[in-house]
Amino acid sequence: MAVFDLRESMRNGGGPACLRLRVVLNVAERQAVNAHKPDERRRYQQLTAWVEKHYRDRLHARDLADPQLLREVYQALDELTQILRLGAVYDFQR
């Protein structure tokens, strides 16, 4: 995982819109976010494997009509939320 200092970019309003999101966390919240820090290398390997397994190198318009695509997306999201230890985030997981 790479961490970048984006304060100047955020102050100037530059960069993609996602970089402008500011989330103020208290100490307990910051600790909760970093609770799994020792697992970073393993998590990176899991995420890399997840990308290699689930990212298509191309997507055609006809694929959008294939019900299998939805099943693949659900499977990918389910595995991703498990890797990230988020629990059941999506309705289909409940």
mmCIF file of C-alpha atoms in Angstrom:
data_model
loop_
_atom_site.group_PDB
_atom_site.id
_atom_site.type_symbol
_atom_site.label_atom_id
_atom_site.label_comp_id
_atom_site.label_asym_id
_atom_site.label_seq_id
_atom_site.Cartn_x
_atom_site.Cartn_y
_atom_site.Cartn_z
ATOM 1 C CA MET A 1 0.000 0.000 0.000
ATOM 2 C CA ALA A 2 1.349 3.411 -0.927
ATOM 3 C CA VAL A 3 0.495 6.562 1.002
ATOM 4 C CA PHE A 4 0.865 9.989 -0.549
ATOM 5 C CA ASP A 5 0.738 13.439 1.022
ATOM 6 C CA LEU A 6 -2.158 15.107 -0.801
ATOM 7 C CA ARG A 7 -2.693 18.108 1.469
ATOM 8 C CA GLU A 8 -1.360 20.672 -1.000
ATOM 9 C CA SER A 9 -3.310 19.157 -3.875
ATOM 10 C CA MET A 10 -6.484 19.133 -1.803
ATOM 11 C CA ARG A 11 -5.967 22.731 -0.619
ATOM 12 C CA ASN A 12 -5.560 23.868 -4.221
ATOM 13 C CA GLY A 13 -8.548 21.886 -5.453
ATOM 14 C CA GLY A 14 -6.383 20.047 -7.989
ATOM 15 C CA GLY A 15 -6.410 16.415 -8.983
ATOM 16 C CA PRO A 16 -9.333 14.090 -9.460
ATOM 17 C CA ALA A 17 -12.490 14.838 -7.524
ATOM 18 C CA CYS A 18 -11.914 11.818 -5.305
ATOM 19 C CA LEU A 19 -8.798 13.467 -3.901
ATOM 20 C CA ARG A 20 -10.855 16.387 -2.605
ATOM 21 C CA LEU A 21 -12.805 14.287 -0.144
ATOM 22 C CA ARG A 22 -11.794 15.163 3.382
ATOM 23 C CA VAL A 23 -12.663 12.757 6.145
ATOM 24 C CA VAL A 24 -11.831 13.913 9.646
ATOM 25 C CA LEU A 25 -11.189 10.980 11.981
ATOM 26 C CA ASN A 26 -10.721 10.956 15.716
ATOM 27 C CA VAL A 27 -7.963 8.868 17.314
ATOM 28 C CA ALA A 28 -10.136 5.766 17.773
ATOM 29 C CA GLU A 29 -11.298 5.934 14.149
ATOM 30 C CA ARG A 30 -7.725 6.316 12.858
ATOM 31 C CA GLN A 31 -6.657 3.314 14.905
ATOM 32 C CA ALA A 32 -9.569 1.286 13.532
ATOM 33 C CA VAL A 33 -8.578 2.173 9.959
ATOM 34 C CA ASN A 34 -5.011 1.053 10.606
ATOM 35 C CA ALA A 35 -5.933 -1.976 12.724
ATOM 36 C CA HIS A 36 -4.673 -4.448 10.116
ATOM 37 C CA LYS A 37 -1.464 -2.625 9.169
ATOM 38 C CA PRO A 38 0.809 -5.648 9.880
ATOM 39 C CA ASP A 39 -1.135 -7.526 7.194
ATOM 40 C CA GLU A 40 -0.258 -5.026 4.430
ATOM 41 C CA ARG A 41 2.025 -7.300 2.421
ATOM 42 C CA ARG A 42 -0.423 -10.194 2.589
ATOM 43 C CA ARG A 43 -3.334 -7.870 1.769
ATOM 44 C CA TYR A 44 -1.414 -6.482 -1.225
ATOM 45 C CA GLN A 45 -0.843 -10.030 -2.481
ATOM 46 C CA GLN A 46 -4.518 -10.881 -1.986
ATOM 47 C CA LEU A 47 -5.629 -7.756 -3.841
ATOM 48 C CA THR A 48 -3.201 -8.419 -6.678
ATOM 49 C CA ALA A 49 -4.523 -11.966 -7.003
ATOM 50 C CA TRP A 50 -8.094 -10.625 -6.875
ATOM 51 C CA VAL A 51 -7.402 -8.186 -9.721
ATOM 52 C CA GLU A 52 -5.725 -10.871 -11.819
ATOM 53 C CA LYS A 53 -8.681 -13.199 -11.258
ATOM 54 C CA HIS A 54 -11.569 -10.773 -11.729
ATOM 55 C CA TYR A 55 -10.516 -7.898 -14.010
ATOM 56 C CA ARG A 56 -11.490 -8.526 -17.604
ATOM 57 C CA ASP A 57 -9.076 -7.254 -20.221
ATOM 58 C CA ARG A 58 -12.051 -6.193 -22.342
ATOM 59 C CA LEU A 59 -15.794 -5.795 -22.017
ATOM 60 C CA HIS A 60 -18.090 -5.799 -25.026
ATOM 61 C CA ALA A 61 -21.585 -4.333 -25.216
ATOM 62 C CA ARG A 62 -23.014 -7.834 -25.675
ATOM 63 C CA ASP A 63 -21.457 -8.865 -22.338
ATOM 64 C CA LEU A 64 -23.811 -6.470 -20.559
ATOM 65 C CA ALA A 65 -26.763 -8.660 -21.580
ATOM 66 C CA ASP A 66 -25.119 -11.827 -20.250
ATOM 67 C CA PRO A 67 -26.496 -12.846 -16.822
ATOM 68 C CA GLN A 68 -23.140 -14.498 -16.111
ATOM 69 C CA LEU A 69 -21.535 -11.032 -15.921
ATOM 70 C CA LEU A 70 -23.739 -10.130 -12.960
ATOM 71 C CA ARG A 71 -22.831 -13.396 -11.214
ATOM 72 C CA GLU A 72 -19.130 -12.672 -11.849
ATOM 73 C CA VAL A 73 -19.460 -9.159 -10.431
ATOM 74 C CA TYR A 74 -21.267 -10.426 -7.336
ATOM 75 C CA GLN A 75 -18.581 -13.062 -6.789
ATOM 76 C CA ALA A 76 -15.813 -10.496 -7.250
ATOM 77 C CA LEU A 77 -17.410 -7.995 -4.867
ATOM 78 C CA ASP A 78 -18.045 -10.687 -2.278
ATOM 79 C CA GLU A 79 -14.406 -11.773 -2.391
ATOM 80 C CA LEU A 80 -13.204 -8.159 -2.281
ATOM 81 C CA THR A 81 -15.238 -7.290 0.799
ATOM 82 C CA GLN A 82 -13.832 -10.396 2.489
ATOM 83 C CA ILE A 83 -10.252 -9.400 1.652
ATOM 84 C CA LEU A 84 -10.907 -5.898 2.988
ATOM 85 C CA ARG A 85 -12.754 -7.289 6.036
ATOM 86 C CA LEU A 86 -15.779 -5.101 5.391
ATOM 87 C CA GLY A 87 -18.454 -7.671 6.097
ATOM 88 C CA ALA A 88 -21.709 -7.781 4.129
ATOM 89 C CA VAL A 89 -21.824 -4.392 2.429
ATOM 90 C CA TYR A 90 -24.097 -5.184 -0.501
ATOM 91 C CA ASP A 91 -27.703 -6.378 -0.406
ATOM 92 C CA PHE A 92 -26.835 -9.550 -2.321
ATOM 93 C CA GLN A 93 -24.487 -10.565 0.509
ATOM 94 C CA ARG A 94 -27.257 -10.551 3.122
#
